[in-house]
Amino acid sequence: MGKLAELRELVTGLEVISAAEAAPGLEVEEDALTFEGNAEKKARAFLAATGLPSLADDSGLCVDALGGRPGVWSARYAPTDAERIAKLLGELKGAQNRKAHFTCALCLALPGGAIERAVGECHGEIIDGPRGAHGFGYDPVFFVPSLGKTLAELTRPEKAGLSHRGQAMRAMAPKLAR
Ligand code: IMP
């Protein structure tokens, strides 16, 4: 997915290591009811396990006509990307309101107990069928009207320029630099 690569591009002068390298085998259950809650739970768990500043994210798709679902359950909505998209399109069949947004919540937990947060959102519409071959997850059905393209029709740098994760990371970058 390239989260680590995106982060390394945004943060210079710091060594960034993955969760798997920092605390092999540590699994944190994402059972909070908000993106912010899950990100904080993960960041605190990795700080506790490693003693290192820990940055965690949680993200997902919120669809207006579904009352914000799948939301924090976006990854668990169905077993595979293709099945998640098919289920989403099924639930939206006949729906007039196609508005949706992605949210990304980042949490940085620092030794000493300080917590920094950043959030990014990307707004668009769910179209009737997949378009594009880039990205992952719900990207092929997430249409950005201002570009006339789905997120899956954008290159990685183009997507990072407007995505929820790119926005949250740019908001977090100065806090990391400090
Ligand atoms: P997590 O943040 O790794 O728990 O993932 C949440 C889920 O939300 C992912 O598995 C995807 O299904 C979906 N998701 C989050 N960000 C994106 C994105 O940028 N494009 C498409 N799907 C996304």
XYZ file of N, CA and C and ligand atoms in Angstrom:
557
model
N 0.838 -1.215 0.000
C 0.000 0.000 0.000
C 0.861 1.247 0.000
N 2.124 1.099 0.492
C 3.037 2.224 0.376
C 2.897 3.282 1.452
N 2.226 2.969 2.577
C 2.109 3.960 3.656
C 3.492 4.380 4.152
N 4.366 3.364 4.307
C 5.700 3.623 4.844
C 6.516 4.464 3.865
N 6.381 4.136 2.574
C 7.108 4.884 1.541
C 6.626 6.342 1.526
N 5.302 6.530 1.644
C 4.745 7.894 1.665
C 5.291 8.664 2.864
N 5.346 7.989 4.000
C 5.811 8.646 5.224
C 7.286 9.036 5.105
N 8.080 8.118 4.541
C 9.516 8.414 4.403
C 9.741 9.598 3.478
N 8.868 9.766 2.463
C 8.991 10.908 1.554
C 8.697 12.216 2.284
N 7.790 12.147 3.265
C 7.353 13.368 3.945
C 8.242 13.753 5.123
N 8.926 12.777 5.683
C 9.718 13.031 6.885
C 11.194 12.866 6.559
N 11.916 13.975 6.574
C 13.351 13.853 6.301
C 14.116 14.027 7.609
N 15.271 13.399 7.689
C 16.113 13.553 8.878
C 15.741 12.641 10.027
N 14.772 11.758 9.812
C 14.399 10.795 10.854
C 14.420 9.403 10.244
N 14.849 8.434 11.027
C 14.785 7.060 10.540
C 13.390 6.504 10.834
N 12.711 6.046 9.782
C 11.361 5.499 9.953
C 11.431 3.989 9.809
N 10.991 3.260 10.833
C 10.955 1.787 10.721
C 9.515 1.313 10.866
N 9.232 0.174 10.252
C 7.846 -0.318 10.230
C 7.476 -0.929 11.579
N 6.159 -1.067 11.788
C 5.660 -1.704 13.010
C 6.192 -3.132 13.117
N 6.245 -3.836 11.982
C 6.708 -5.238 11.996
C 8.172 -5.335 12.422
N 8.982 -4.339 12.021
C 10.395 -4.328 12.431
C 10.528 -3.931 13.903
N 9.719 -2.946 14.326
C 9.870 -2.386 15.671
C 9.379 -3.352 16.742
N 8.274 -4.021 16.461
C 7.686 -4.938 17.462
C 7.105 -6.132 16.730
N 7.980 -7.062 16.289
C 7.500 -8.205 15.504
C 6.415 -8.966 16.259
N 5.331 -9.255 15.567
C 4.273 -10.082 16.155
C 3.251 -9.321 16.975
N 3.497 -8.041 17.245
C 2.507 -7.303 18.048
C 1.264 -7.005 17.207
N 0.120 -7.486 17.673
C -1.150 -7.251 16.984
C -2.025 -6.414 17.912
N -2.664 -5.396 17.383
C -3.550 -4.576 18.203
C -4.949 -4.652 17.602
N -5.917 -5.057 18.416
C -7.275 -5.171 17.890
C -7.869 -3.783 17.670
N -8.413 -3.563 16.460
C -8.988 -2.250 16.135
C -10.467 -2.259 16.516
N -10.737 -2.178 17.829
C -12.120 -2.317 18.274
C -12.733 -1.014 18.782
N -12.041 0.123 18.529
C -12.636 1.408 18.910
C -13.732 1.774 17.905
N -14.608 2.704 18.310
C -15.730 3.068 17.438
C -15.415 4.259 16.541
N -14.195 4.807 16.670
C -13.793 5.943 15.832
C -12.412 5.665 15.236
N -12.124 6.355 14.118
C -10.802 6.242 13.510
C -9.739 6.748 14.491
N -10.041 7.871 15.142
C -9.085 8.457 16.088
C -8.789 7.486 17.231
N -9.846 6.811 17.710
C -9.674 5.876 18.823
C -8.784 4.695 18.441
N -8.983 4.168 17.241
C -8.149 3.034 16.794
C -6.703 3.463 16.581
N -6.501 4.645 15.971
C -5.130 5.110 15.728
C -4.408 5.308 17.060
N -5.106 5.901 18.029
C -4.470 6.143 19.327
C -4.154 4.824 20.038
N -5.071 3.876 19.943
C -4.848 2.577 20.597
C -3.583 1.914 20.030
N -3.442 1.958 18.700
C -2.273 1.329 18.063
C -0.989 2.085 18.420
N -1.036 3.420 18.354
C 0.175 4.207 18.634
C 0.642 3.969 20.071
N -0.301 3.961 21.017
C 0.061 3.744 22.430
C 0.629 2.347 22.646
N 0.062 1.343 21.956
C 0.524 -0.041 22.126
C 1.961 -0.186 21.623
N 2.278 0.445 20.483
C 3.644 0.320 19.945
C 4.637 1.133 20.760
N 4.215 2.283 21.284
C 5.103 3.023 22.194
C 5.402 2.181 23.434
N 4.359 1.569 23.987
C 4.555 0.767 25.200
C 5.501 -0.408 24.927
N 5.390 -1.004 23.737
C 6.197 -2.186 23.422
C 7.635 -1.835 23.067
N 7.864 -0.651 22.496
C 9.192 -0.339 21.949
C 9.908 0.802 22.661
N 9.142 1.676 23.314
C 9.744 2.884 23.898
C 10.075 3.928 22.853
N 9.706 3.672 21.592
C 10.012 4.605 20.503
C 8.784 5.451 20.164
N 9.003 6.679 19.656
C 7.867 7.457 19.145
C 7.122 6.597 18.118
N 5.805 6.501 18.264
C 5.039 5.574 17.418
C 3.919 6.304 16.709
N 3.895 6.139 15.390
C 2.871 6.778 14.562
C 1.952 5.700 14.001
N 0.651 5.844 14.242
C -0.313 4.858 13.738
C -1.408 5.574 12.969
N -2.001 4.860 12.012
C -3.137 5.440 11.305
C -4.311 4.487 11.306
N -5.502 5.057 11.165
C -6.672 4.248 10.881
C -7.468 5.013 9.845
N -8.010 4.282 8.891
C -8.692 4.956 7.796
C -9.862 4.127 7.329
N -10.734 4.748 6.540
C -11.867 4.010 6.004
C -12.771 4.905 5.194
N -13.796 4.270 4.638
C -14.738 4.938 3.740
C -16.073 5.143 4.454
N -16.575 6.380 4.423
C -17.866 6.695 5.031
C -18.831 7.116 3.925
N -19.936 6.401 3.799
C -20.883 6.659 2.715
C -22.150 7.285 3.299
N -22.526 8.464 2.773
C -23.653 9.217 3.343
C -24.944 8.392 3.364
N -25.265 7.754 2.222
C -26.542 7.024 2.126
C -26.573 5.798 3.045
N -25.418 5.405 3.555
C -25.363 4.254 4.473
C -25.126 4.719 5.909
N -25.412 5.989 6.166
C -25.251 6.501 7.524
C -23.804 6.471 7.997
N -22.861 6.586 7.049
C -21.439 6.617 7.427
C -20.740 5.270 7.360
N -21.495 4.201 7.113
C -20.853 2.887 6.944
C -20.102 2.843 5.610
N -19.144 1.920 5.429
C -18.631 0.963 6.415
C -17.732 1.591 7.486
N -17.246 2.821 7.305
C -16.540 3.533 8.371
C -15.383 2.745 8.956
N -15.344 2.653 10.273
C -14.214 1.948 10.922
C -14.200 0.444 10.588
N -15.286 -0.040 9.999
C -15.332 -1.463 9.611
C -14.980 -1.636 8.130
N -14.391 -0.638 7.469
C -14.141 -0.715 6.023
C -13.326 -1.930 5.620
N -12.304 -2.279 6.416
C -11.456 -3.420 6.068
C -12.185 -4.737 6.312
N -13.134 -4.732 7.256
C -13.823 -5.978 7.646
C -15.205 -6.111 7.008
N -15.553 -5.193 6.105
C -16.890 -5.138 5.475
C -17.170 -6.407 4.658
N -16.133 -6.945 4.002
C -16.204 -8.211 3.264
C -14.756 -8.705 3.137
N -14.546 -9.986 2.764
C -13.191 -10.559 2.830
C -12.157 -9.979 1.867
N -12.535 -9.601 0.647
C -11.541 -9.112 -0.324
C -11.973 -7.759 -0.876
N -11.021 -7.059 -1.527
C -11.359 -5.767 -2.142
C -12.531 -5.916 -3.117
N -12.469 -6.950 -3.973
C -13.526 -7.137 -4.986
C -14.879 -7.376 -4.310
N -14.876 -8.167 -3.248
C -16.140 -8.437 -2.544
C -16.641 -7.202 -1.789
N -15.693 -6.416 -1.263
C -16.100 -5.179 -0.569
C -16.772 -4.234 -1.555
N -16.177 -4.104 -2.760
C -16.753 -3.209 -3.765
C -18.122 -3.727 -4.203
N -18.225 -5.038 -4.455
C -19.504 -5.608 -4.900
C -20.586 -5.403 -3.837
N -20.226 -5.594 -2.570
C -21.211 -5.412 -1.492
C -21.653 -3.954 -1.405
N -20.670 -3.048 -1.540
C -20.982 -1.613 -1.481
C -21.933 -1.223 -2.614
N -21.623 -1.657 -3.835
C -22.475 -1.300 -4.976
C -23.861 -1.911 -4.810
N -23.939 -3.103 -4.243
C -25.228 -3.738 -3.980
C -26.058 -2.926 -2.996
N -25.403 -2.480 -1.927
C -26.125 -1.692 -0.909
C -26.579 -0.345 -1.454
N -25.847 0.163 -2.462
C -26.171 1.495 -2.996
C -27.056 1.431 -4.238
N -27.451 0.237 -4.621
C -28.274 0.093 -5.830
C -29.518 0.979 -5.718
N -29.711 1.843 -6.695
C -30.893 2.710 -6.700
C -30.768 3.938 -5.824
N -29.698 4.057 -5.052
C -29.554 5.232 -4.175
C -29.231 6.469 -5.010
N -29.930 7.562 -4.725
C -29.685 8.824 -5.436
C -28.437 9.503 -4.889
N -28.311 9.485 -3.574
C -27.191 10.178 -2.931
C -25.963 9.275 -2.951
N -24.960 9.646 -3.740
C -23.754 8.815 -3.887
C -22.569 9.407 -3.118
N -22.817 10.447 -2.326
C -21.699 11.137 -1.661
C -21.012 10.252 -0.618
N -19.678 10.373 -0.572
C -18.891 9.571 0.369
C -17.585 10.307 0.653
N -16.941 9.929 1.733
C -15.592 10.460 1.956
C -14.728 9.407 2.637
N -13.433 9.512 2.353
C -12.447 8.738 3.090
C -11.952 9.601 4.244
N -11.695 8.976 5.379
C -11.061 9.656 6.508
C -9.787 8.906 6.878
N -8.761 9.653 7.243
C -7.556 9.044 7.802
C -7.213 9.777 9.093
N -7.143 9.046 10.186
C -6.722 9.622 11.465
C -5.329 9.115 11.779
N -4.426 10.037 12.081
C -3.067 9.676 12.486
C -2.880 10.026 13.941
N -2.143 9.195 14.646
C -1.824 9.493 16.045
C -0.347 9.201 16.270
N 0.342 10.158 16.865
C 1.753 10.006 17.219
C 1.847 9.959 18.745
N 2.332 8.847 19.265
C 2.500 8.700 20.723
C 3.987 8.830 21.043
N 4.312 9.762 21.928
C 5.718 10.071 22.222
C 6.115 9.586 23.606
N 7.377 9.159 23.747
C 7.862 8.788 25.079
C 7.647 9.988 26.011
N 7.148 9.741 27.193
C 6.813 10.857 28.086
C 5.320 11.100 28.113
N 4.612 10.541 27.141
C 3.148 10.567 27.221
C 2.430 11.540 26.309
N 3.180 12.441 25.626
C 2.480 13.388 24.753
C 1.875 12.656 23.552
N 0.726 13.179 23.100
C 0.017 12.609 21.952
C -0.219 13.727 20.933
N 0.082 13.456 19.671
C -0.219 14.411 18.594
C -1.179 13.729 17.633
N -2.129 14.516 17.100
C -3.111 13.925 16.184
C -3.218 14.736 14.896
N -3.593 14.089 13.813
C -3.900 14.787 12.564
C -4.949 13.975 11.814
N -5.841 14.682 11.121
C -6.909 14.002 10.383
C -6.967 14.566 8.971
N -7.245 13.716 8.007
C -7.456 14.166 6.636
C -8.719 13.537 6.067
N -9.397 14.273 5.184
C -10.600 13.735 4.531
C -10.502 13.960 3.031
N -11.074 13.053 2.286
C -11.118 13.180 0.830
C -12.559 12.908 0.399
N -13.189 13.914 -0.244
C -14.614 13.802 -0.569
C -14.845 13.436 -2.027
N -15.875 12.639 -2.264
C -16.186 12.237 -3.634
C -17.522 11.524 -3.706
N -17.671 10.693 -4.739
C -18.931 9.982 -4.969
C -18.647 8.538 -5.350
N -19.565 7.658 -4.986
C -19.427 6.242 -5.367
C -20.115 6.035 -6.715
N -19.347 5.588 -7.714
C -19.937 5.346 -9.039
C -20.410 3.892 -9.147
N -21.115 3.607 -10.263
C -21.807 2.319 -10.415
C -20.918 1.114 -10.676
N -19.701 1.372 -11.214
C -18.819 0.245 -11.524
C -17.376 0.691 -11.437
N -16.430 -0.260 -11.249
C -15.022 0.100 -11.063
C -14.380 0.721 -12.299
N -13.489 1.684 -12.071
C -12.704 2.318 -13.138
C -11.286 2.524 -12.651
N -10.288 2.107 -13.437
C -8.880 2.375 -13.104
C -8.191 1.192 -12.467
N -6.861 1.195 -12.561
C -6.071 0.025 -12.137
C -5.075 0.340 -11.031
N -5.003 1.609 -10.593
C -4.044 1.945 -9.534
C -4.706 1.829 -8.161
N -3.912 2.145 -7.126
C -4.450 2.229 -5.769
C -4.841 0.887 -5.196
N -5.791 0.911 -4.275
C -6.223 -0.309 -3.592
C -7.608 -0.057 -3.022
N -8.145 -1.061 -2.366
C -9.405 -0.912 -1.633
C -10.540 -0.412 -2.518
N -11.196 0.633 -2.036
C -12.383 1.153 -2.726
C -12.036 2.164 -3.821
N -10.744 2.369 -4.090
C -10.323 3.385 -5.069
C -11.055 3.308 -6.418
N -11.275 2.102 -6.993
C -11.878 2.058 -8.339
C -13.315 2.588 -8.416
N -14.026 2.654 -7.281
C -15.403 3.179 -7.339
C -15.525 4.537 -6.652
N -14.389 5.103 -6.235
C -14.420 6.412 -5.560
C -14.033 7.480 -6.581
N -15.051 8.257 -6.993
C -14.913 9.242 -8.073
C -14.735 10.634 -7.473
N -13.724 11.348 -7.991
C -13.479 12.721 -7.521
C -13.983 13.674 -8.599
N -15.144 14.325 -8.382
C -15.763 15.132 -9.442
C -14.843 16.224 -9.998
N -14.038 16.861 -9.139
C -13.196 17.972 -9.626
C -12.153 17.483 -10.636
N -11.800 16.189 -10.597
C -10.810 15.639 -11.532
C -11.459 14.835 -12.657
N -12.725 14.446 -12.459
C -13.385 13.586 -13.445
C -12.767 12.203 -13.486
N -12.160 11.775 -12.380
C -11.485 10.468 -12.336
C -11.768 9.782 -11.002
N -11.626 8.447 -11.005
C -11.631 7.733 -9.724
C -10.209 7.783 -9.145
N -10.096 7.468 -7.860
C -8.757 7.436 -7.236
C -7.879 6.368 -7.887
N -8.499 5.334 -8.449
C -7.726 4.268 -9.100
C -7.209 4.689 -10.474
N -7.655 5.862 -10.965
C -7.156 6.382 -12.245
C -6.031 7.404 -12.031
N -5.622 7.579 -10.777
C -4.545 8.527 -10.471
C -3.245 7.777 -10.211
N -2.119 8.438 -10.513
C -0.821 7.864 -10.128
C -0.677 8.015 -8.610
N 0.327 7.336 -8.046
C 0.494 7.422 -6.584
C 0.744 8.854 -6.108
N 1.645 9.626 -6.766
C 1.829 11.012 -6.317
C 0.568 11.856 -6.485
N -0.188 11.630 -7.576
C -1.441 12.388 -7.770
C -2.415 12.090 -6.639
N -2.524 10.799 -6.294
C -3.450 10.423 -5.219
C -2.982 11.028 -3.889
N -1.678 10.940 -3.613
C -1.173 11.458 -2.333
C -1.415 12.956 -2.209
N -1.469 13.655 -3.355
C -1.686 15.109 -3.338
C -3.054 15.491 -2.827
N -4.019 14.602 -2.935
C -5.372 14.979 -2.498
C -5.983 14.006 -1.511
N -5.343 12.876 -1.275
C -5.995 11.842 -0.464
C -6.058 12.225 1.020
N -6.972 11.560 1.696
C -7.116 11.678 3.149
C -5.788 11.392 3.854
N -5.066 10.340 3.391
C -3.818 9.968 4.054
C -2.736 11.013 3.791
N -2.677 11.508 2.537
C -1.697 12.543 2.200
C -1.923 13.796 3.027
N -3.209 14.193 3.156
C -3.517 15.406 3.941
C -3.134 15.223 5.406
N -3.496 14.079 5.958
C -3.183 13.842 7.372
C -1.669 13.802 7.582
N -0.954 13.176 6.640
C 0.504 13.098 6.795
C 1.146 14.473 6.668
N 0.651 15.296 5.753
C 1.229 16.645 5.635
C 0.949 17.464 6.895
N -0.211 17.234 7.513
C -0.514 17.951 8.764
C 0.364 17.435 9.904
N 0.724 16.170 9.843
C 1.534 15.587 10.930
C 3.030 15.871 10.746
N 3.463 16.083 9.496
C 4.905 16.190 9.213
C 5.625 17.225 10.077
N 5.086 18.460 10.241
C 5.794 19.421 11.081
C 5.895 18.977 12.538
N 4.878 18.270 13.024
C 4.916 17.789 14.423
C 6.002 16.732 14.567
N 6.146 15.899 13.516
C 7.199 14.886 13.540
C 8.565 15.550 13.502
N 8.682 16.572 12.685
C 9.976 17.248 12.533
C 10.412 17.863 13.866
N 9.425 18.371 14.637
C 9.734 18.955 15.953
C 10.231 17.893 16.908
P -6.838 0.373 7.709
O -6.705 1.843 7.930
O -5.547 -0.263 7.287
O -7.561 -0.304 8.833
O -7.754 0.140 6.416
C -9.053 0.543 6.317
C -9.725 0.092 5.029
O -10.327 1.247 4.454
C -8.809 -0.466 3.944
O -8.656 -1.841 4.036
C -9.568 -0.097 2.673
O -10.575 -1.034 2.438
C -10.212 1.228 3.060
N -9.338 2.349 2.668
C -8.599 3.158 3.462
N -7.909 4.062 2.740
C -8.217 3.801 1.449
C -7.797 4.391 0.221
O -6.966 5.321 0.150
N -8.342 3.873 -0.893
C -9.224 2.835 -0.882
N -9.626 2.232 0.218
C -9.130 2.721 1.395
